[in-house]
Coordinates of C-alpha atoms in Angstrom, one line a residue:
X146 CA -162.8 107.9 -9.7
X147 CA -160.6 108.7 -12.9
X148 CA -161.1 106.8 -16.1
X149 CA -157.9 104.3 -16.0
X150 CA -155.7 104.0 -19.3
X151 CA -155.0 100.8 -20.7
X152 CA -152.1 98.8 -20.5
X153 CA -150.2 100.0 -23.0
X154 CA -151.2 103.9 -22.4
X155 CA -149.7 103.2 -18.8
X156 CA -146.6 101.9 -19.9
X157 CA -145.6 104.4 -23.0
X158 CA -142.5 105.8 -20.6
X159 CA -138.9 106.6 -20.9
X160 CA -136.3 106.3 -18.1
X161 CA -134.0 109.1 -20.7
X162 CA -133.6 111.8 -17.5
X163 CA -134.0 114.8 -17.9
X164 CA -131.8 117.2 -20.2
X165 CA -131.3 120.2 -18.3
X166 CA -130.9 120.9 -14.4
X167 CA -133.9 123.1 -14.6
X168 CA -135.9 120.0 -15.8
X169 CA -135.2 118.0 -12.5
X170 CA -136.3 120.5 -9.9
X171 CA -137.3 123.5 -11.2
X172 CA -140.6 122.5 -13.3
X173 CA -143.7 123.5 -11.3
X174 CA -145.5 120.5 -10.6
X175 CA -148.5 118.9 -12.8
X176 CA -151.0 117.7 -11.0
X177 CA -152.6 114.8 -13.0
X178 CA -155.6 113.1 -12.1
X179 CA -155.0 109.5 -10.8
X180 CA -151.8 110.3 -9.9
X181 CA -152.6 112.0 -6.1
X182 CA -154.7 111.2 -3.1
X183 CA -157.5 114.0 -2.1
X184 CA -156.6 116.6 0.5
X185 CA -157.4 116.1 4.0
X186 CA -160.6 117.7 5.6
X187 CA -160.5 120.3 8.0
X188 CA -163.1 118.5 10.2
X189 CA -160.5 115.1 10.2
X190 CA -157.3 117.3 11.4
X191 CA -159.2 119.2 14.2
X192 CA -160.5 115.9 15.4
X193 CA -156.8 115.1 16.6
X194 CA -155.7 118.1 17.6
X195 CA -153.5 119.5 14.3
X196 CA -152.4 122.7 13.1
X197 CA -153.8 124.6 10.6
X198 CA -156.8 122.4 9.6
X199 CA -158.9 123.7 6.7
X200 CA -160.4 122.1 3.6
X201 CA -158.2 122.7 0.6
X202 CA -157.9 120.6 -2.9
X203 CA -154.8 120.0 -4.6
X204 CA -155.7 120.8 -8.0
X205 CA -156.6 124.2 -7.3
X206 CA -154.1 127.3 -7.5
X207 CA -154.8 128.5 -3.8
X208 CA -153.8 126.5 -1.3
X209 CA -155.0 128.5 1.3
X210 CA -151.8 128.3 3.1
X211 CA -151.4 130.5 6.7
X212 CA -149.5 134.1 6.2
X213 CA -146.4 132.5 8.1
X214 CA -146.2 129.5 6.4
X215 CA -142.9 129.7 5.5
X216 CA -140.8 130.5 8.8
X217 CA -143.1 127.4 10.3
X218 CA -141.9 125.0 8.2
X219 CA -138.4 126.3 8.6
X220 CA -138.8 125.9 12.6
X221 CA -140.1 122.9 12.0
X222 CA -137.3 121.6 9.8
X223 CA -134.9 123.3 12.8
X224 CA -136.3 121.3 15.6
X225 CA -136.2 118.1 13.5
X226 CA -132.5 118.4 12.8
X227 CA -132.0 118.8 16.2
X228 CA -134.4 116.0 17.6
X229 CA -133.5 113.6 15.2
X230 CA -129.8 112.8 14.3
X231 CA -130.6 110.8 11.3
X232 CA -132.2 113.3 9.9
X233 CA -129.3 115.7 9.9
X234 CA -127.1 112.7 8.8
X235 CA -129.3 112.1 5.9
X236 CA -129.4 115.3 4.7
X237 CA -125.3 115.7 4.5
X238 CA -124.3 112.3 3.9
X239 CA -125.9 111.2 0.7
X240 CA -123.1 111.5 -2.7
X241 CA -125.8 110.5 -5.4
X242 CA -124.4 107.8 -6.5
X243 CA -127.3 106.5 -8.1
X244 CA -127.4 103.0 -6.5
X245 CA -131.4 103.8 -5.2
X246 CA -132.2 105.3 -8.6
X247 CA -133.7 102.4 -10.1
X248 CA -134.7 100.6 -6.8
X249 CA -138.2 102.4 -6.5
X250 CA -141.4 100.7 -7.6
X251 CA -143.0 104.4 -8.1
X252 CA -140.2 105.3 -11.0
X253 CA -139.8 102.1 -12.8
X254 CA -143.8 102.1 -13.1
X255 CA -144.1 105.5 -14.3
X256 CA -139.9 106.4 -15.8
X257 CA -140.9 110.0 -13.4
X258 CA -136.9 111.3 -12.5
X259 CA -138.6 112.9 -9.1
X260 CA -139.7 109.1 -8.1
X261 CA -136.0 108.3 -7.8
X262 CA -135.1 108.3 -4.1
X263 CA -132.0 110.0 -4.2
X264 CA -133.9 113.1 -6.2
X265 CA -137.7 112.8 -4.0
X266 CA -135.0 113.4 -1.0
X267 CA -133.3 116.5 -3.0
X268 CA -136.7 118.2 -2.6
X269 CA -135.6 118.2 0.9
X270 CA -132.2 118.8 0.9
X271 CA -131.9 121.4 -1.8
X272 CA -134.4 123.2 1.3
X273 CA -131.7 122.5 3.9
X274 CA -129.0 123.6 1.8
X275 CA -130.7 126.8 1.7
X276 CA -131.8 127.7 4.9
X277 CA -129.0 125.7 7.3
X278 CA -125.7 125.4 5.4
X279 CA -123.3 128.3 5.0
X280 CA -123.0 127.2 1.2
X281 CA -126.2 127.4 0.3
X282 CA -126.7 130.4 2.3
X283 CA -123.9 132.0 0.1
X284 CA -124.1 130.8 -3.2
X285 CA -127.8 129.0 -3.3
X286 CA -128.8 127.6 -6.8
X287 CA -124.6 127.1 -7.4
X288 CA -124.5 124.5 -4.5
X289 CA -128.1 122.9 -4.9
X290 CA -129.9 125.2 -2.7
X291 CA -133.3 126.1 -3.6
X292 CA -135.5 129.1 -1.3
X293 CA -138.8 127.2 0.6
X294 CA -141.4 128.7 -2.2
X295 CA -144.8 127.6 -3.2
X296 CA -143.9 125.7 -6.3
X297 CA -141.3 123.8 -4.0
X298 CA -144.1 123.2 -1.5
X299 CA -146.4 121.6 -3.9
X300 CA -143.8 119.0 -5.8
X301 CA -143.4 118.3 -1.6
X302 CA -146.7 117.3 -1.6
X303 CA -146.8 115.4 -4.7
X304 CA -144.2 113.4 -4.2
X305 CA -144.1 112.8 -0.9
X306 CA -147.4 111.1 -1.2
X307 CA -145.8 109.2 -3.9
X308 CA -143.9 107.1 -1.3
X309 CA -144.8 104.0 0.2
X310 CA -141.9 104.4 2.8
X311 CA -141.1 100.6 1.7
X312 CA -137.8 101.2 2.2
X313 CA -136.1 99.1 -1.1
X314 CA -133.9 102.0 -2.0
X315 CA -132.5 101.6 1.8
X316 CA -131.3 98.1 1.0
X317 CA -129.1 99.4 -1.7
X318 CA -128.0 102.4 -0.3
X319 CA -124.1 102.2 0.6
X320 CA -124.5 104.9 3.5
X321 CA -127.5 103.3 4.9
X322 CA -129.9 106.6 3.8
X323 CA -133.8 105.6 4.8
X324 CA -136.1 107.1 2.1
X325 CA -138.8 106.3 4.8
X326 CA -137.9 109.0 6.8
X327 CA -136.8 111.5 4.8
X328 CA -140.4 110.8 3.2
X329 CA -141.7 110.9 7.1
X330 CA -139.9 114.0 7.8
X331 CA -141.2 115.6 4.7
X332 CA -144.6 114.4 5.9
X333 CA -144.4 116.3 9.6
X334 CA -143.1 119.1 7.8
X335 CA -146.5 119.4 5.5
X336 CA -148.5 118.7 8.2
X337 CA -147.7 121.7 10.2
X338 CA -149.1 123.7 8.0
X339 CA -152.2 121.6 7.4
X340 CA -151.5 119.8 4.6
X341 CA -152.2 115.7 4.6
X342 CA -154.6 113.4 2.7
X343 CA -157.7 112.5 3.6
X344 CA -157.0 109.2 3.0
X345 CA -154.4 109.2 6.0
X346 CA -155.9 111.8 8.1
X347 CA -159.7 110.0 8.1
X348 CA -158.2 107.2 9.4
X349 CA -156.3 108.8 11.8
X350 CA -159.6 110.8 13.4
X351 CA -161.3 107.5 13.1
X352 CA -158.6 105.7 15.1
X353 CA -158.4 108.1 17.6
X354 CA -162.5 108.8 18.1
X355 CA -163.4 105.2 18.0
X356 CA -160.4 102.9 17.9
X357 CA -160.3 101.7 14.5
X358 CA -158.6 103.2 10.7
X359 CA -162.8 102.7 9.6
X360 CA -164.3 104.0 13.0
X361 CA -166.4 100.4 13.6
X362 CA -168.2 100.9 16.4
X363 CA -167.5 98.2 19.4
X364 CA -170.9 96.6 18.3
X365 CA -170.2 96.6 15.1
X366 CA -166.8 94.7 15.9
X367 CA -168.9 92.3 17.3
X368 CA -171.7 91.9 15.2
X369 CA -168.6 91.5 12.3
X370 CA -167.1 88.6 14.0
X371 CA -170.7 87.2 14.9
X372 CA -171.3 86.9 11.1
X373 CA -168.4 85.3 10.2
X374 CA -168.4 82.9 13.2
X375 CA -171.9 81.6 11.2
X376 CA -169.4 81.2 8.2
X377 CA -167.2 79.3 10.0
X378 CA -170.0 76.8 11.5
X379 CA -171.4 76.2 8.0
X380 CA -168.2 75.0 7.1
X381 CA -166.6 73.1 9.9
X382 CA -169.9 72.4 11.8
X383 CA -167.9 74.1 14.9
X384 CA -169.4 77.1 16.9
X385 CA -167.2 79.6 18.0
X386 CA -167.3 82.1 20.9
X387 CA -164.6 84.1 21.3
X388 CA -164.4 87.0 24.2
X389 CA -164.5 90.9 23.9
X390 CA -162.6 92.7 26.3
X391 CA -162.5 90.2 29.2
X392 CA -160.6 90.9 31.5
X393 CA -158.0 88.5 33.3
X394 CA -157.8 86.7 29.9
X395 CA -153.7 85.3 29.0
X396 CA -153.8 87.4 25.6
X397 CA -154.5 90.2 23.8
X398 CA -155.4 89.3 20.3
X399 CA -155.0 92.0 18.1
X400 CA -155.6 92.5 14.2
X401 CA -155.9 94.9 11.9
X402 CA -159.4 96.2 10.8
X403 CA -159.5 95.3 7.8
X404 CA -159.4 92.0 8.6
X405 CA -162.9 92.6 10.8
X406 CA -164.9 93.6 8.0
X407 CA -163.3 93.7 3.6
X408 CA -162.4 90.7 2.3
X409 CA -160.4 88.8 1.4
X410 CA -159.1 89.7 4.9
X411 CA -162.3 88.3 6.6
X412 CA -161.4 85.0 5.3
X413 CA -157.7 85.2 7.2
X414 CA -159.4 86.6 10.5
X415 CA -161.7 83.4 10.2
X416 CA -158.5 81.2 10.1
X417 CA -157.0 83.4 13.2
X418 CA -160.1 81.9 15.3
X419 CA -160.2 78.9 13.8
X420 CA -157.0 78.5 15.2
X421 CA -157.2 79.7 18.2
X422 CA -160.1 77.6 18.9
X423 CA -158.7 74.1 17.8
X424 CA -155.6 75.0 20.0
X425 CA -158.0 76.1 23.0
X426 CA -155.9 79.5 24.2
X427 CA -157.6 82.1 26.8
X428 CA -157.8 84.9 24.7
X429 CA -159.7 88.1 24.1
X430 CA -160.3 90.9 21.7
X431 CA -160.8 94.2 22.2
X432 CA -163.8 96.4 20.6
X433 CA -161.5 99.5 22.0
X434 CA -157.9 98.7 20.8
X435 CA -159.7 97.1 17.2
X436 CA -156.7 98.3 15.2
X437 CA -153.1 97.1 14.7
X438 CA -152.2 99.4 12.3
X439 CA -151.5 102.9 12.8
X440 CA -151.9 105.5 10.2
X441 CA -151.1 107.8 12.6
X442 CA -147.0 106.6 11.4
X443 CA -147.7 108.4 7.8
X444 CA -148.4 111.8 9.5
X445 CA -145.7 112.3 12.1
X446 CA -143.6 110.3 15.0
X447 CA -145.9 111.8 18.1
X448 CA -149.0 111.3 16.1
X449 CA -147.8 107.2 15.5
X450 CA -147.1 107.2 19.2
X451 CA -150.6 108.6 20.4
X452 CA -152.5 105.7 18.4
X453 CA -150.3 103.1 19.5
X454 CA -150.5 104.2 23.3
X455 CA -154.3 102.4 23.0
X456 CA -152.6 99.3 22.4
X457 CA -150.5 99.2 25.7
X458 CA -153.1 101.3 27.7
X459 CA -155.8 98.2 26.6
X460 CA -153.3 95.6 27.9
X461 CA -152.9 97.3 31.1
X462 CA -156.8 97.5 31.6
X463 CA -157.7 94.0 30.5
X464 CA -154.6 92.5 32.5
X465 CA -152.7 90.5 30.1
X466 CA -149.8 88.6 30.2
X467 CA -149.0 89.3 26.4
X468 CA -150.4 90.2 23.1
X469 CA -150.5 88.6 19.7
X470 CA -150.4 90.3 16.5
X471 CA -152.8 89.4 13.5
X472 CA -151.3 90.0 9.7
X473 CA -150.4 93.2 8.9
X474 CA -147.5 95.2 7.3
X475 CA -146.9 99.0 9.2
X476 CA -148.3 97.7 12.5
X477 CA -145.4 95.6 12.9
X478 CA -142.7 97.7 11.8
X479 CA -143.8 100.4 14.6
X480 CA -144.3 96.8 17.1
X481 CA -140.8 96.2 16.1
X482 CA -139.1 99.5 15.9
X483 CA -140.3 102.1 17.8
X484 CA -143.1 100.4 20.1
X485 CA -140.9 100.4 23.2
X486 CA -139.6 103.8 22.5
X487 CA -142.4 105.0 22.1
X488 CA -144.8 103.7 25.2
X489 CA -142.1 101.5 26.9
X490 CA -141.2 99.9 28.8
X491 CA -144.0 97.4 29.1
X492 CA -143.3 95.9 33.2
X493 CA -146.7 95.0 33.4
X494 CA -146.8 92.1 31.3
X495 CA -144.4 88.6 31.0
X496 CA -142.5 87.4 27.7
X497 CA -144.2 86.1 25.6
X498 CA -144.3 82.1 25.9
X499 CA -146.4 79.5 23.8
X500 CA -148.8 77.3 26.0
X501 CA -148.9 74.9 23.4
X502 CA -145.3 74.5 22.8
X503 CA -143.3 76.2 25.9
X504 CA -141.5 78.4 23.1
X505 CA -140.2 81.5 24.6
X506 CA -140.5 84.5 22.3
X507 CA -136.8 86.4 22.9
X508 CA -137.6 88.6 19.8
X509 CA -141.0 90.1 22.0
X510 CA -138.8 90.6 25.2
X511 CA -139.4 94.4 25.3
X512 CA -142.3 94.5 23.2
X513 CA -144.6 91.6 24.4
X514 CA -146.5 91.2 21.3
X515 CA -145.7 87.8 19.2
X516 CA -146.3 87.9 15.5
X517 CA -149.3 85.1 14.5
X518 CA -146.8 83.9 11.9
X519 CA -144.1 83.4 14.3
X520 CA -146.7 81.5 16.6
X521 CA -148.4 79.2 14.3
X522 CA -144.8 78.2 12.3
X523 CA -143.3 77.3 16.3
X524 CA -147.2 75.2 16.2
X525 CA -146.5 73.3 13.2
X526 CA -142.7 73.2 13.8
X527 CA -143.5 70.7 16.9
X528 CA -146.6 69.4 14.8
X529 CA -149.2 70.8 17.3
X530 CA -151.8 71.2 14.9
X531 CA -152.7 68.7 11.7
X532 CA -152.9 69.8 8.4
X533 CA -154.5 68.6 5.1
X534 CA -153.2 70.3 2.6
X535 CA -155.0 69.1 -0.4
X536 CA -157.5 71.2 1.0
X537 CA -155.9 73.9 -1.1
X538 CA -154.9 71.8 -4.3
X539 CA -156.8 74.1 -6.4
X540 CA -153.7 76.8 -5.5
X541 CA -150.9 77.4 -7.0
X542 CA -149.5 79.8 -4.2
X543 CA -146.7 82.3 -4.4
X544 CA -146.0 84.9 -1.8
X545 CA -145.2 88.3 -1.5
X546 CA -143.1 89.6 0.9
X547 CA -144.7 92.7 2.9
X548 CA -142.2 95.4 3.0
X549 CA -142.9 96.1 6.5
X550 CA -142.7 92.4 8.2
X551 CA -140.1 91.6 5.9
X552 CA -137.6 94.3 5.6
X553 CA -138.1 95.8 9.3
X554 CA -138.9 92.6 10.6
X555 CA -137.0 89.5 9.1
X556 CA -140.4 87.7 9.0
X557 CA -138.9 86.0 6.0
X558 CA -139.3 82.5 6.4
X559 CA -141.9 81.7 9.1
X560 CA -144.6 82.5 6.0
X561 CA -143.0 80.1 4.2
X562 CA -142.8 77.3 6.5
X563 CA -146.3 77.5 7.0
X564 CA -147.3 78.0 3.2
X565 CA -145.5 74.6 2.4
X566 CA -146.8 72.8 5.4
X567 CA -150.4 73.3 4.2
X568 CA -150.1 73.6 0.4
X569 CA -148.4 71.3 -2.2
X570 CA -147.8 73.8 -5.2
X571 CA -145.8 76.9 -4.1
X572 CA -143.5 78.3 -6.4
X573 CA -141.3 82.0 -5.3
X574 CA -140.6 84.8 -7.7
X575 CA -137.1 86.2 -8.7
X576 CA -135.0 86.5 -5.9
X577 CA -133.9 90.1 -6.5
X578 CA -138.1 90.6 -6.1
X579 CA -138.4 89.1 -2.9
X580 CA -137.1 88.8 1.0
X581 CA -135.4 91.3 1.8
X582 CA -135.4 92.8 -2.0
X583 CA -139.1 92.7 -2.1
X584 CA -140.9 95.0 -4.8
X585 CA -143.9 97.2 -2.6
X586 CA -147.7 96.6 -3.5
X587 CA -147.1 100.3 -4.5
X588 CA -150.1 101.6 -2.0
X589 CA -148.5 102.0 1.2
X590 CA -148.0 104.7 4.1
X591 CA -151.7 106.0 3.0
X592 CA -151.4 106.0 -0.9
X593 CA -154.6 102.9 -1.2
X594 CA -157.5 105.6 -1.8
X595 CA -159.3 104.8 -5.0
X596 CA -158.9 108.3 -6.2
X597 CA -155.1 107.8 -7.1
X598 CA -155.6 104.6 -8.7
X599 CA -153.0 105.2 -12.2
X600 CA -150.4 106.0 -9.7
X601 CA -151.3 102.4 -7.2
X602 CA -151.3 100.5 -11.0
X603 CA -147.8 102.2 -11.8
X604 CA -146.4 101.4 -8.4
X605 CA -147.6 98.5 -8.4
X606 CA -146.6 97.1 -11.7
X607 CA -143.1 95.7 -10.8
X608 CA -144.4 93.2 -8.0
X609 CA -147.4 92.2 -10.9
X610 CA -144.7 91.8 -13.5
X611 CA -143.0 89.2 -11.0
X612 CA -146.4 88.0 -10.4
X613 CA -147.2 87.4 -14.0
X614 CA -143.7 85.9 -14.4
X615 CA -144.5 82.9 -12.2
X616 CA -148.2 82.3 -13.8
X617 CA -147.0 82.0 -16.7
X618 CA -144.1 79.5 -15.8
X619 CA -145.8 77.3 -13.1
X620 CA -149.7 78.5 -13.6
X621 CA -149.6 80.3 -10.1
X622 CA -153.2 81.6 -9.2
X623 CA -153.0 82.6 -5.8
X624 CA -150.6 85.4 -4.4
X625 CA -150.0 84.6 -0.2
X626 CA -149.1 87.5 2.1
X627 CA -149.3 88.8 5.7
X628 CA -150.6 92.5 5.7
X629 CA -153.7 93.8 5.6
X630 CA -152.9 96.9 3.1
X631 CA -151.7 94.1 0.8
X632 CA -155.0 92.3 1.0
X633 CA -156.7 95.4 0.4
X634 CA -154.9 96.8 -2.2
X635 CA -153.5 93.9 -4.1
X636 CA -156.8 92.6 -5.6
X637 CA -157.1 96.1 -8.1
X638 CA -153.0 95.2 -8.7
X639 CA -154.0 91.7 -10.0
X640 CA -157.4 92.2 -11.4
X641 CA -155.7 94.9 -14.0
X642 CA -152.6 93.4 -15.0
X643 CA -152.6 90.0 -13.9
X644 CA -156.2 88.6 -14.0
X645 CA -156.5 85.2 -12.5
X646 CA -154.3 85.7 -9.8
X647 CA -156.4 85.8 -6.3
X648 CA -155.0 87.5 -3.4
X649 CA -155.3 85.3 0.8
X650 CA -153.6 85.8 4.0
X651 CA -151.7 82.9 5.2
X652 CA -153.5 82.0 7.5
X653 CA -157.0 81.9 5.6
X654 CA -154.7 79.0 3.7
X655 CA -154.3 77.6 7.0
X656 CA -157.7 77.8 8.2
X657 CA -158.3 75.7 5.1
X658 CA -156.1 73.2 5.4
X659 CA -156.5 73.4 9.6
X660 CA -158.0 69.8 10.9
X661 CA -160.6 70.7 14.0
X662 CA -161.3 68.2 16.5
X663 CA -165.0 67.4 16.2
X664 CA -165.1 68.7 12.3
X665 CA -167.7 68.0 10.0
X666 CA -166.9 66.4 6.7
X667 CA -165.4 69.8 4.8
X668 CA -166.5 70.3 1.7
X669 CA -166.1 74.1 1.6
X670 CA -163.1 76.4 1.8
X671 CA -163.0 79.6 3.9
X672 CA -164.7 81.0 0.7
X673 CA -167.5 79.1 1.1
X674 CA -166.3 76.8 -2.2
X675 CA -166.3 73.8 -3.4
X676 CA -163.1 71.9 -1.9
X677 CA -161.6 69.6 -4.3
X678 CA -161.0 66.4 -2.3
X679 CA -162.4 65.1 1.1
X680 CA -161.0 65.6 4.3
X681 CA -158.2 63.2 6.2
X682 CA -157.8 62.3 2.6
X683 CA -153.8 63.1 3.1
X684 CA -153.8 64.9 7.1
X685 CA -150.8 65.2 8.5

């Protein structure tokens, strides 16, 4: 771990750009401590099957890069433009205007020119140029074309793992450029000659060996739920006993790891089965397909779609009519992007339809997999469930918009709805900070390792300067979401520059407020504390 700077160390920036051309691209990289993830191990990239696996280190001068490096990541870049038409668009269209420039969390925490979208995606282009235009071919450095060289290869690197893929600057862009892949692109390209993280390509091997980003074992899954099942008995006095891989069973109930074992996303998988239970659904979870998300998407497009195949192939074996989706960000941009393109189309399961409420999911049509948000708003929507929300007077709730779910989703209000069904303080930040416009937790697409923490704090610090904005005007304590990377990542965010300020999924808010049949006088939160006023005190 690198010793953090404080506040005002962190902040002592300028966004003056650079004087000279030479300053913007042609600088060989620094590579600060903090500021990067660890490279990936040769052990994690064999494991699945990639090229050119080896242990190298960033900071060091050798790279250890394969004789041939070059012409493989110029074939790769070849293929690409002709496998994937945005890819070619993105790489003519864009007129730098400068309407992304100050759109990205990662250069308006640190004032870095290279953070700006439109220059992280010249790293790229000035290659193209080079290599497939007749311009750059002829004239090079004249037209913006730079020759594929070491130094080039490394600010690749750098800042390519300085994305979150959040996509913001997209939302700005007047020619509808996506950052995300550019930076994904960018990513494949790396990869082909061996370079990832190991902070992406772990998880990966894990996913793929056992099934899971942390490579739980099935009894492990188990014995994690078991223990917080005893959690959830001590406070509501009801015993719990879901299935594992049964087959025949309506749904597939899938979440993201984290929520199986690091809090606070323990407490949100406790008000998943809380609710589940009161409402009486025949479910199952899987100790096989024990992962939503897919890191597998920060690495390349086939390596996203291998991971995700376990999700369908798990659905087929257990014989489900559909699946629902726990909290997360990524896993439901590739649910609602690229799942049916990837391992579609799914003819052996129904669309999705509530048994509680007869709601028929259109949205999940191809996809078959219902977000828990979407499902527990519909439940509350036609008051299915009763709710107490003074359960959760002690917060003062805002939320924070998951890039993911909210900007390749539209899971904008659903959160919401729920949020002020079952608490009574709930304040939003800026507008031009949230929906669509949301600011990234800054430690997306693989950047939440603790060994790059300065560059997560720097990312980061827009979303905690919105935060801090509504403590200190309506004394908010308690920052809502509905992705497990947030809950994971978040808590450092707060903790450093906005301390007070908690971090919960929705639905452990929920599973507070949530009113279970046969309940025992609830004195305790999902945290195990002190609740501030009895039960059925103000149910509704």
């Amino acid at each position: 771990m690198v010793k953090l700077p404080d506040k005002d160390t962190l902040l002592d920036f300028s966004y003056q750009p650079p004087a000279s051309a030479t300053d913007w691209l042609g600088a060989a990289t620094e590579f600060k401590p903090g500021m990067y993830c660890y490279g990936a191990k040769a052990r994690s990239l064999e494991a699945v099957g990639m090229p050119n696996a080896r242990d190298f280190s960033p900071a060091e001068e050798d790279w250890k890069l394969p004789e041939d490096w070059v012409a493989l990541i110029v074939k790769g870049m070849e293929e690409r433009l002709d496998k994937y038409r945005s890819f070619r668009l993105f790489m003519d269209v864009c007129v730098r205007c400068g309407a992304c420039a100050d759109k990205c969390h990662f250069h308006l925490g640190s004032g870095d020119p290279l953070n700006m979208p439109v220059q992280r995606a010249e790293l790229l282009r000035s290659v193209y140029r080079r290599y497939f235009t007749v311009a750059g071919r002829l004239f090079g450095p004249l037209v913006g074309a730079r020759d594929l060289t070491i130094d080039v290869l490394k600010q690749w690197w750098y800042y390519f793992y300085q994305c979150t893929e959040c996509r913001r600057c997209s939302v700005y862009c007047p020619y509808g450029i996506d950052q995300a892949e550019i930076t994904l692109m960018g990513r494949e390209l790396l990869n082909l000659v061996g370079l990832n993280t190991e902070w992406i390509a772990g998880p990966v091997a894990n996913c793929y060996r056992k099934g899971n980003h942390v490579g739980l074992e099935p009894q492990t899954v188990v014995d994690n739920v078991e223990f917080l099942l005893e959690d959830i008995e001590t406070i509501t006095g009801r015993h719990i006993e879901p299935s594992f891989n049964r087959k025949g069973a309506e749904i597939l109930f899938v979440v993201p790891s984290g929520d199986l074992y690091a809090e606070p996303g323990t407490y949100t998988f406790m008000g998943y089965l809380m609710l589940l239970e009161q409402l009486g659904l025949d479910y199952t979870l899987s100790t096989y397909a024990s992962e939503g998300g897919n890191f597998g998407f920060f690495t390349s497009h086939e390596m996203a779609k291998r991971l995700n195949a376990k999700l369908y192939a798990e659905a087929r074996r257990l014989g489900v009519r559909w699946m629902l989706g726990g909290e997360c960000g990524h896993m439901w941009r590739l649910v609602n992007q690229y799942m049916d393109t990837f391992n579609g189309p799914v003819d052996f399961m129904e669309l999705p339809v509530s048994p509680i409420t007869g709601t028929r999911f259109e949205n999940a049509a191809s996809t078959k997999m219902v977000h828990i948000t979407e499902f527990t708003a519909d439940l509350l929507y036609h008051d299915k469930i009763k709710v107490d929300p003074a359960r959760n007077d002690e917060l003062v709730v805002t939320f924070h918009d998951s890039c993911n779910t909210a900007r390749a989703m539209g899971l904008l209000e659903e959160p919401r709805y729920i949020i002020q069904r079952v608490c009574r303080q709930f304040f939003e930040m800026p507008e031009d900070t949230i929906r669509e416009h949301t600011l990234c937790c800054g430690s997306g697409a693989g950047l939440n390792a603790g060994e790059n923490m300065e560059l997560r704090l720097r990312g980061g610090f827009p979303r905690a300067n919105a935060v801090r904005g509504v403590r200190e005007r309506h004394g908010v304590n308690t920052l809502a979401n509905i992705c497990a990377l947030d809950r994971a990542s978040l808590p450092a965010l707060m903790d450093y520059w906005v301390p007070g300020v908690r971090v919960a999924g929705v639905h452990e808010l929920l599973g507070n407020a949530l009113v279970m049949d046969g309940e025992i006088d609830r004195r305790l939160d999902l945290r195990l504390a002190d609740l501030s006023l009895r039960v059925g005190e103000e149910a509704s």
